[in-house]
Coordinates of C-alpha atoms in Angstrom, one line a residue:
X27 CA 123.7 337.1 200.8
X28 CA 122.9 335.4 197.4
X29 CA 119.5 336.9 195.8
X30 CA 117.0 334.8 194.0
X31 CA 117.3 334.2 190.3
X32 CA 114.5 333.0 187.7
X33 CA 113.6 329.5 186.9
X34 CA 113.3 329.0 183.2
X35 CA 111.7 326.5 180.8
X36 CA 113.5 325.8 177.3
X37 CA 111.8 328.1 174.7
X38 CA 111.6 328.1 170.7
X39 CA 111.4 330.7 168.5
X40 CA 107.9 330.0 167.9
X41 CA 106.7 330.2 171.4
X42 CA 104.4 333.4 171.5
X43 CA 103.2 333.3 175.0
X44 CA 105.2 333.7 178.2
X45 CA 103.6 332.0 181.2
X46 CA 104.8 333.6 184.6
X47 CA 104.4 331.2 187.9
X48 CA 105.8 331.7 191.4
X49 CA 107.4 327.9 191.8
X50 CA 108.8 325.6 188.9
X51 CA 106.3 322.9 190.0
X52 CA 103.5 325.5 189.5
X53 CA 104.8 326.2 185.6
X54 CA 105.2 322.5 185.2
X55 CA 101.5 321.6 186.5
X56 CA 100.1 324.6 184.6
X57 CA 101.5 323.2 181.3
X58 CA 100.3 319.7 182.3
X59 CA 96.5 321.2 182.8
X60 CA 96.5 323.5 179.8
X61 CA 98.8 322.0 177.2
X62 CA 99.8 324.7 175.3
X63 CA 102.4 324.1 172.6
X64 CA 103.8 327.5 172.0
X65 CA 104.3 328.8 175.4
X66 CA 107.6 329.3 177.5
X67 CA 107.5 329.3 181.4
X68 CA 109.3 331.5 183.8
X69 CA 109.3 331.2 187.7
X70 CA 110.0 333.7 190.6
X71 CA 111.0 330.8 192.8
X72 CA 109.0 332.5 196.0
X73 CA 109.8 336.2 196.9
X74 CA 110.9 338.6 194.3
X75 CA 113.9 340.4 194.4
X76 CA 115.1 343.8 192.4
X77 CA 117.4 341.5 190.4
X78 CA 114.6 339.4 189.4
X79 CA 112.6 342.4 188.5
X80 CA 115.5 343.5 185.9
X81 CA 115.8 339.9 184.8
X82 CA 111.9 339.4 184.1
X83 CA 112.2 343.0 182.3
X84 CA 115.1 342.0 180.2
X85 CA 113.7 338.8 179.2
X86 CA 110.4 340.1 178.0
X87 CA 111.8 343.2 176.0
X88 CA 114.5 340.3 174.9
X89 CA 112.1 337.9 173.3
X90 CA 109.9 340.2 171.1
X91 CA 108.0 336.9 169.5
X92 CA 105.8 336.8 172.9
X93 CA 102.4 338.3 172.4
X94 CA 100.8 337.3 175.2
X95 CA 102.2 336.8 179.1
X96 CA 100.4 335.0 181.3
X97 CA 100.8 335.9 185.3
X98 CA 99.8 332.6 186.9
X99 CA 100.3 333.1 190.2
X100 CA 98.7 331.3 193.4
X101 CA 95.1 332.4 194.9
X102 CA 96.5 334.2 197.8
X103 CA 97.9 337.2 199.2
X104 CA 101.3 336.4 198.1
X105 CA 100.0 335.5 194.9
X106 CA 98.3 338.8 194.3
X107 CA 101.4 340.7 195.6
X108 CA 103.5 339.2 193.3
X109 CA 101.1 339.9 190.1
X110 CA 100.9 343.4 191.1
X111 CA 104.7 343.8 190.8
X112 CA 104.7 341.8 187.6
X113 CA 102.1 343.5 186.0
X114 CA 103.9 347.0 186.7
X115 CA 107.3 345.4 185.5
X116 CA 105.7 344.3 182.1
X117 CA 103.5 347.8 182.0
X118 CA 106.5 349.9 182.3
X119 CA 108.6 347.6 179.9
X120 CA 108.5 347.8 176.1
X121 CA 106.2 344.9 175.8
X122 CA 103.0 346.0 173.4
X123 CA 101.2 342.3 173.7
X124 CA 98.6 341.5 176.0
X125 CA 99.2 340.6 179.8
X126 CA 96.6 338.6 181.7
X127 CA 96.6 337.2 185.0
X128 CA 94.9 333.4 185.4
X129 CA 95.1 332.0 189.0
X130 CA 93.5 328.9 190.4
X131 CA 89.8 329.3 191.0
X132 CA 90.1 328.1 194.9
X133 CA 91.5 330.5 197.7
X134 CA 94.9 329.8 198.8
X135 CA 95.5 327.1 195.8
X136 CA 98.0 326.9 193.5
X137 CA 98.5 325.2 190.0
X138 CA 100.2 322.0 191.7
X139 CA 97.1 322.1 194.0
X140 CA 94.7 322.0 190.8
X141 CA 96.4 319.2 189.0
X142 CA 96.5 317.1 192.0
X143 CA 92.9 317.7 192.5

């Protein structure tokens, strides 16, 4: 069985914020809505495997320029579970910046729902 991997945007050395979403379309939607010029994006592509946990930890620790991580998961039970796992992974890594969650205000919405109105 093939495990899921991560989707990742291009990144610049000047990027100081990492946004983590569940789906690539949510990452793109978040960028369109918030227009963050110094952010890189990662998407878990749905569920969450142990290899994805390792990749996120390696990514966070490997790019020391990140000062802030925003966990931008969906506003539903699945998004809550993924956010909890992400907080745990990041808090147990060598990352020492700020970690925040930013989810859509409407229950059961993701960032593509917000973009579409």
